Short mmCIF file of N, CA and C in Angstrom, two decimals:
data_model
loop_
_atom_site.label_atom_id
_atom_site.label_comp_id
_atom_site.label_asym_id
_atom_site.label_seq_id
_atom_site.Cartn_x
_atom_site.Cartn_y
_atom_site.Cartn_z
N UNK R 1 -139.77 -20.35 88.92
CA UNK R 1 -139.88 -20.93 90.25
C UNK R 1 -138.57 -21.68 90.55
N UNK R 2 -138.04 -21.48 91.73
CA UNK R 2 -136.78 -22.11 92.10
C UNK R 2 -137.00 -23.56 92.50
N UNK R 3 -135.89 -24.29 92.53
CA UNK R 3 -135.96 -25.70 92.94
C UNK R 3 -136.47 -25.82 94.38
N UNK R 4 -136.04 -24.88 95.21
CA UNK R 4 -136.46 -24.90 96.62
C UNK R 4 -137.96 -24.68 96.75
N UNK R 5 -138.52 -23.77 95.96
CA UNK R 5 -139.96 -23.53 95.99
C UNK R 5 -140.72 -24.77 95.52
N UNK R 6 -140.23 -25.40 94.48
CA UNK R 6 -140.86 -26.63 93.99
C UNK R 6 -140.80 -27.72 95.06
N UNK R 7 -139.68 -27.80 95.73
CA UNK R 7 -139.52 -28.80 96.80
C UNK R 7 -140.54 -28.57 97.92
N UNK R 8 -140.73 -27.31 98.30
CA UNK R 8 -141.68 -26.98 99.36
C UNK R 8 -143.12 -27.32 98.93
N UNK R 9 -143.43 -27.08 97.67
CA UNK R 9 -144.77 -27.42 97.16
C UNK R 9 -144.97 -28.93 97.22
N UNK R 10 -143.97 -29.69 96.84
CA UNK R 10 -144.08 -31.16 96.89
C UNK R 10 -144.30 -31.64 98.32
N UNK R 11 -143.57 -31.05 99.28
CA UNK R 11 -143.76 -31.42 100.68
C UNK R 11 -145.18 -31.10 101.14
N UNK R 12 -145.70 -29.96 100.71
CA UNK R 12 -147.08 -29.58 101.07
C UNK R 12 -148.07 -30.58 100.50
N UNK R 13 -147.86 -31.01 99.26
CA UNK R 13 -148.74 -32.00 98.64
C UNK R 13 -148.71 -33.31 99.42
N UNK R 14 -147.52 -33.73 99.85
CA UNK R 14 -147.39 -34.97 100.63
C UNK R 14 -148.18 -34.86 101.94
N UNK R 15 -148.07 -33.71 102.61
CA UNK R 15 -148.82 -33.51 103.86
C UNK R 15 -150.33 -33.55 103.61
N UNK R 16 -150.76 -32.93 102.52
CA UNK R 16 -152.18 -32.95 102.18
C UNK R 16 -152.66 -34.36 101.87
N UNK R 17 -151.85 -35.14 101.17
CA UNK R 17 -152.22 -36.53 100.88
C UNK R 17 -152.34 -37.35 102.15
N UNK R 18 -151.48 -37.07 103.14
CA UNK R 18 -151.58 -37.75 104.42
C UNK R 18 -152.88 -37.39 105.12
N UNK R 19 -153.34 -36.15 104.98
CA UNK R 19 -154.58 -35.70 105.61
C UNK R 19 -155.81 -36.41 105.04
N UNK R 20 -155.77 -36.73 103.77
CA UNK R 20 -156.95 -37.37 103.16
C UNK R 20 -156.78 -38.89 103.06
N UNK R 21 -155.94 -39.44 103.91
CA UNK R 21 -155.65 -40.88 103.89
C UNK R 21 -156.91 -41.74 103.98
N UNK R 22 -157.86 -41.40 104.81
CA UNK R 22 -159.05 -42.22 105.00
C UNK R 22 -160.23 -41.84 104.13
N UNK R 23 -160.07 -40.88 103.25
CA UNK R 23 -161.17 -40.39 102.42
C UNK R 23 -161.66 -41.48 101.47
N UNK R 24 -162.98 -41.61 101.35
CA UNK R 24 -163.56 -42.64 100.48
C UNK R 24 -163.32 -42.36 98.99
N UNK R 25 -162.99 -41.11 98.64
CA UNK R 25 -162.80 -40.74 97.25
C UNK R 25 -161.34 -40.87 96.79
N UNK R 26 -160.45 -41.11 97.74
CA UNK R 26 -159.05 -41.26 97.39
C UNK R 26 -158.83 -42.64 96.79
N UNK R 27 -158.18 -42.68 95.65
CA UNK R 27 -157.90 -43.95 94.97
C UNK R 27 -156.42 -44.02 94.64
N UNK R 28 -155.84 -45.18 94.82
CA UNK R 28 -154.44 -45.38 94.45
C UNK R 28 -154.40 -46.48 93.40
N UNK R 29 -153.90 -46.13 92.23
CA UNK R 29 -153.76 -47.08 91.13
C UNK R 29 -152.30 -47.06 90.71
N UNK R 30 -151.63 -48.19 90.91
CA UNK R 30 -150.19 -48.30 90.65
C UNK R 30 -149.47 -47.21 91.42
N UNK R 31 -148.82 -46.27 90.74
CA UNK R 31 -148.09 -45.21 91.46
C UNK R 31 -148.85 -43.89 91.45
N UNK R 32 -150.07 -43.88 90.92
CA UNK R 32 -150.87 -42.65 90.88
C UNK R 32 -151.89 -42.63 92.01
N UNK R 33 -152.10 -41.43 92.55
CA UNK R 33 -153.10 -41.24 93.59
C UNK R 33 -154.10 -40.22 93.08
N UNK R 34 -155.37 -40.56 93.10
CA UNK R 34 -156.44 -39.65 92.69
C UNK R 34 -157.19 -39.21 93.93
N UNK R 35 -157.41 -37.90 94.02
CA UNK R 35 -158.17 -37.35 95.15
C UNK R 35 -159.41 -36.66 94.61
N UNK R 36 -160.36 -36.44 95.51
CA UNK R 36 -161.63 -35.81 95.13
C UNK R 36 -161.41 -34.33 94.82
N UNK R 37 -161.75 -33.89 93.59
CA UNK R 37 -161.56 -32.48 93.25
C UNK R 37 -162.60 -31.57 93.91
N UNK R 38 -163.59 -32.14 94.59
CA UNK R 38 -164.64 -31.34 95.22
C UNK R 38 -164.28 -30.92 96.65
N UNK R 39 -163.43 -31.70 97.31
CA UNK R 39 -163.09 -31.36 98.69
C UNK R 39 -161.97 -30.31 98.73
N UNK R 40 -161.89 -29.56 99.82
CA UNK R 40 -160.86 -28.51 99.93
C UNK R 40 -159.43 -29.04 99.78
N UNK R 41 -159.18 -30.23 100.31
CA UNK R 41 -157.83 -30.80 100.21
C UNK R 41 -157.51 -31.13 98.75
N UNK R 42 -158.45 -31.75 98.07
CA UNK R 42 -158.26 -32.07 96.65
C UNK R 42 -158.06 -30.83 95.80
N UNK R 43 -158.81 -29.78 96.11
CA UNK R 43 -158.67 -28.53 95.36
C UNK R 43 -157.30 -27.90 95.58
N UNK R 44 -156.83 -27.95 96.82
CA UNK R 44 -155.50 -27.38 97.09
C UNK R 44 -154.41 -28.20 96.41
N UNK R 45 -154.56 -29.52 96.41
CA UNK R 45 -153.58 -30.37 95.74
C UNK R 45 -153.55 -30.06 94.24
N UNK R 46 -154.71 -29.90 93.63
CA UNK R 46 -154.76 -29.57 92.21
C UNK R 46 -154.12 -28.20 91.94
N UNK R 47 -154.39 -27.25 92.79
CA UNK R 47 -153.82 -25.91 92.64
C UNK R 47 -152.29 -25.96 92.73
N UNK R 48 -151.79 -26.71 93.70
CA UNK R 48 -150.34 -26.84 93.86
C UNK R 48 -149.72 -27.58 92.67
N UNK R 49 -150.43 -28.59 92.19
CA UNK R 49 -149.96 -29.34 91.03
C UNK R 49 -149.83 -28.46 89.80
N UNK R 50 -150.77 -27.55 89.61
CA UNK R 50 -150.70 -26.62 88.47
C UNK R 50 -149.49 -25.71 88.58
N UNK R 51 -149.16 -25.31 89.80
CA UNK R 51 -147.97 -24.47 90.01
C UNK R 51 -146.70 -25.21 89.61
N UNK R 52 -146.72 -26.53 89.77
CA UNK R 52 -145.56 -27.34 89.39
C UNK R 52 -145.53 -27.64 87.89
N UNK R 53 -146.57 -27.23 87.19
CA UNK R 53 -146.60 -27.48 85.74
C UNK R 53 -147.37 -28.73 85.40
N UNK R 54 -148.22 -29.18 86.29
CA UNK R 54 -148.95 -30.42 86.08
C UNK R 54 -150.10 -30.32 85.09
N UNK R 55 -150.38 -29.13 84.56
CA UNK R 55 -151.51 -29.00 83.64
C UNK R 55 -151.05 -28.89 82.19
N UNK R 56 -149.79 -29.19 81.92
CA UNK R 56 -149.24 -29.07 80.58
C UNK R 56 -150.01 -29.93 79.58
N UNK R 57 -150.36 -31.13 79.96
CA UNK R 57 -151.10 -32.03 79.06
C UNK R 57 -152.47 -31.45 78.71
N UNK R 58 -153.14 -30.86 79.68
CA UNK R 58 -154.45 -30.24 79.44
C UNK R 58 -154.31 -29.09 78.46
N UNK R 59 -153.27 -28.26 78.65
CA UNK R 59 -153.04 -27.14 77.74
C UNK R 59 -152.79 -27.63 76.33
N UNK R 60 -152.06 -28.74 76.19
CA UNK R 60 -151.81 -29.29 74.87
C UNK R 60 -153.11 -29.74 74.22
N UNK R 61 -153.98 -30.37 74.99
CA UNK R 61 -155.24 -30.85 74.44
C UNK R 61 -156.13 -29.68 74.04
N UNK R 62 -156.09 -28.59 74.83
CA UNK R 62 -156.92 -27.44 74.51
C UNK R 62 -156.43 -26.74 73.25
N UNK R 63 -155.12 -26.82 72.98
CA UNK R 63 -154.59 -26.15 71.80
C UNK R 63 -154.68 -27.03 70.55
N UNK R 64 -155.06 -28.29 70.70
CA UNK R 64 -155.17 -29.19 69.57
C UNK R 64 -156.31 -28.75 68.66
N UNK R 65 -156.03 -28.81 67.37
CA UNK R 65 -157.05 -28.44 66.39
C UNK R 65 -156.98 -29.47 65.26
N UNK R 66 -158.13 -30.00 64.91
CA UNK R 66 -158.20 -31.01 63.85
C UNK R 66 -157.78 -30.43 62.51
N UNK R 67 -157.22 -31.30 61.68
CA UNK R 67 -156.84 -30.91 60.33
C UNK R 67 -158.08 -30.91 59.45
N UNK R 68 -158.24 -29.86 58.67
CA UNK R 68 -159.35 -29.81 57.73
C UNK R 68 -158.92 -30.46 56.41
N UNK R 69 -159.89 -30.82 55.60
CA UNK R 69 -159.60 -31.39 54.28
C UNK R 69 -158.82 -30.40 53.44
N UNK R 70 -159.16 -29.11 53.55
CA UNK R 70 -158.46 -28.08 52.78
C UNK R 70 -157.00 -27.98 53.19
N UNK R 71 -156.73 -28.09 54.49
CA UNK R 71 -155.34 -28.05 54.96
C UNK R 71 -154.55 -29.25 54.45
N UNK R 72 -155.16 -30.42 54.49
CA UNK R 72 -154.49 -31.62 53.98
C UNK R 72 -154.21 -31.48 52.50
N UNK R 73 -155.17 -30.98 51.73
CA UNK R 73 -154.98 -30.80 50.29
C UNK R 73 -153.87 -29.78 50.01
N UNK R 74 -153.85 -28.70 50.78
CA UNK R 74 -152.78 -27.71 50.62
C UNK R 74 -151.42 -28.36 50.87
N UNK R 75 -151.35 -29.15 51.91
CA UNK R 75 -150.11 -29.83 52.27
C UNK R 75 -149.68 -30.77 51.14
N UNK R 76 -150.62 -31.55 50.62
CA UNK R 76 -150.30 -32.48 49.53
C UNK R 76 -149.83 -31.75 48.27
N UNK R 77 -150.43 -30.61 47.97
CA UNK R 77 -150.05 -29.85 46.77
C UNK R 77 -148.72 -29.13 46.93
N UNK R 78 -148.29 -28.92 48.17
CA UNK R 78 -147.10 -28.11 48.42
C UNK R 78 -146.00 -28.85 49.16
N UNK R 79 -145.88 -30.13 48.93
CA UNK R 79 -144.84 -30.92 49.60
C UNK R 79 -143.44 -30.47 49.21
N UNK R 80 -143.32 -29.75 48.10
CA UNK R 80 -142.02 -29.25 47.66
C UNK R 80 -141.51 -28.12 48.56
N UNK R 81 -142.41 -27.51 49.33
CA UNK R 81 -142.02 -26.41 50.21
C UNK R 81 -141.29 -26.94 51.45
N UNK R 82 -140.52 -26.06 52.07
CA UNK R 82 -139.85 -26.42 53.33
C UNK R 82 -140.91 -26.60 54.41
N UNK R 83 -140.64 -27.51 55.31
CA UNK R 83 -141.61 -27.81 56.38
C UNK R 83 -141.91 -26.57 57.22
N UNK R 84 -140.89 -25.77 57.50
CA UNK R 84 -141.10 -24.56 58.30
C UNK R 84 -142.01 -23.57 57.58
N UNK R 85 -141.86 -23.46 56.26
CA UNK R 85 -142.73 -22.57 55.49
C UNK R 85 -144.17 -23.08 55.50
N UNK R 86 -144.33 -24.40 55.38
CA UNK R 86 -145.67 -24.99 55.45
C UNK R 86 -146.31 -24.70 56.80
N UNK R 87 -145.52 -24.85 57.85
CA UNK R 87 -146.03 -24.60 59.21
C UNK R 87 -146.50 -23.15 59.34
N UNK R 88 -145.71 -22.23 58.80
CA UNK R 88 -146.08 -20.81 58.88
C UNK R 88 -147.35 -20.53 58.08
N UNK R 89 -147.43 -21.07 56.88
CA UNK R 89 -148.60 -20.83 56.02
C UNK R 89 -149.88 -21.38 56.66
N UNK R 90 -149.77 -22.56 57.31
CA UNK R 90 -150.95 -23.21 57.87
C UNK R 90 -151.21 -22.83 59.33
N UNK R 91 -150.32 -22.07 59.93
CA UNK R 91 -150.51 -21.67 61.32
C UNK R 91 -150.38 -22.85 62.26
N UNK R 92 -149.44 -23.74 61.95
CA UNK R 92 -149.22 -24.94 62.76
C UNK R 92 -147.75 -25.05 63.11
N UNK R 93 -147.44 -25.96 64.01
CA UNK R 93 -146.05 -26.14 64.41
C UNK R 93 -145.31 -27.01 63.39
N UNK R 94 -144.01 -26.89 63.39
CA UNK R 94 -143.16 -27.70 62.53
C UNK R 94 -143.41 -29.19 62.81
N UNK R 95 -143.50 -29.52 64.09
CA UNK R 95 -143.72 -30.91 64.50
C UNK R 95 -145.07 -31.42 63.99
N UNK R 96 -146.09 -30.56 64.02
CA UNK R 96 -147.42 -30.93 63.54
C UNK R 96 -147.37 -31.25 62.04
N UNK R 97 -146.62 -30.44 61.29
CA UNK R 97 -146.50 -30.67 59.85
C UNK R 97 -145.82 -32.02 59.59
N UNK R 98 -144.73 -32.29 60.30
CA UNK R 98 -144.03 -33.56 60.12
C UNK R 98 -144.93 -34.75 60.45
N UNK R 99 -145.69 -34.64 61.55
CA UNK R 99 -146.58 -35.72 61.94
C UNK R 99 -147.68 -35.96 60.90
N UNK R 100 -148.23 -34.86 60.36
CA UNK R 100 -149.30 -34.99 59.37
C UNK R 100 -148.75 -35.61 58.08
N UNK R 101 -147.56 -35.22 57.66
CA UNK R 101 -146.96 -35.81 56.46
C UNK R 101 -146.75 -37.31 56.67
N UNK R 102 -146.26 -37.70 57.84
CA UNK R 102 -146.09 -39.13 58.13
C UNK R 102 -147.43 -39.86 58.11
N UNK R 103 -148.46 -39.20 58.66
CA UNK R 103 -149.81 -39.78 58.67
C UNK R 103 -150.32 -39.97 57.24
N UNK R 104 -150.14 -38.96 56.41
CA UNK R 104 -150.59 -39.05 55.01
C UNK R 104 -149.81 -40.13 54.26
N UNK R 105 -148.54 -40.29 54.59
CA UNK R 105 -147.71 -41.33 53.98
C UNK R 105 -148.25 -42.72 54.39
N UNK R 106 -148.58 -42.88 55.66
CA UNK R 106 -149.12 -44.16 56.15
C UNK R 106 -150.47 -44.48 55.51
N UNK R 107 -151.25 -43.44 55.25
CA UNK R 107 -152.56 -43.63 54.61
C UNK R 107 -152.44 -43.86 53.11
N UNK R 108 -151.21 -43.81 52.59
CA UNK R 108 -150.98 -44.08 51.18
C UNK R 108 -151.24 -42.89 50.27
N UNK R 109 -151.36 -41.70 50.83
CA UNK R 109 -151.62 -40.51 50.02
C UNK R 109 -150.34 -39.85 49.51
N UNK R 110 -149.20 -40.22 50.11
CA UNK R 110 -147.90 -39.74 49.65
C UNK R 110 -147.06 -40.97 49.33
N UNK R 111 -146.55 -41.01 48.10
CA UNK R 111 -145.80 -42.19 47.66
C UNK R 111 -144.32 -41.91 47.49
N UNK R 112 -143.93 -40.64 47.32
CA UNK R 112 -142.53 -40.33 47.09
C UNK R 112 -141.79 -40.13 48.41
N UNK R 113 -140.54 -39.75 48.35
CA UNK R 113 -139.71 -39.58 49.54
C UNK R 113 -139.66 -38.13 49.98
N UNK R 114 -140.76 -37.40 49.93
CA UNK R 114 -140.79 -35.98 50.32
C UNK R 114 -140.51 -35.81 51.78
#
């Protein structure tokens, strides 16, 4: 999507927000504005927001998967491996592996400088 297309979407959102100015479901908290997802204006705003990439956080939450005890044990037994190899073996991201190792270190399960 081009910058110009994104700009036009933002202008459309601003116009829609002006239309629902008096709506009882519209709430403004600090710099955030919440609109009713049930009304047509709110639905269009949400749709336009998704086009701008506003659902990235939701996608991240949907892709989140809890660590199992077996995965943690595998990680603890194989700290000698490269982080990228651990990520590949466990089907997780490199960043996820680093975060879990830091978490295990904070919990006192890792004592060395791995």
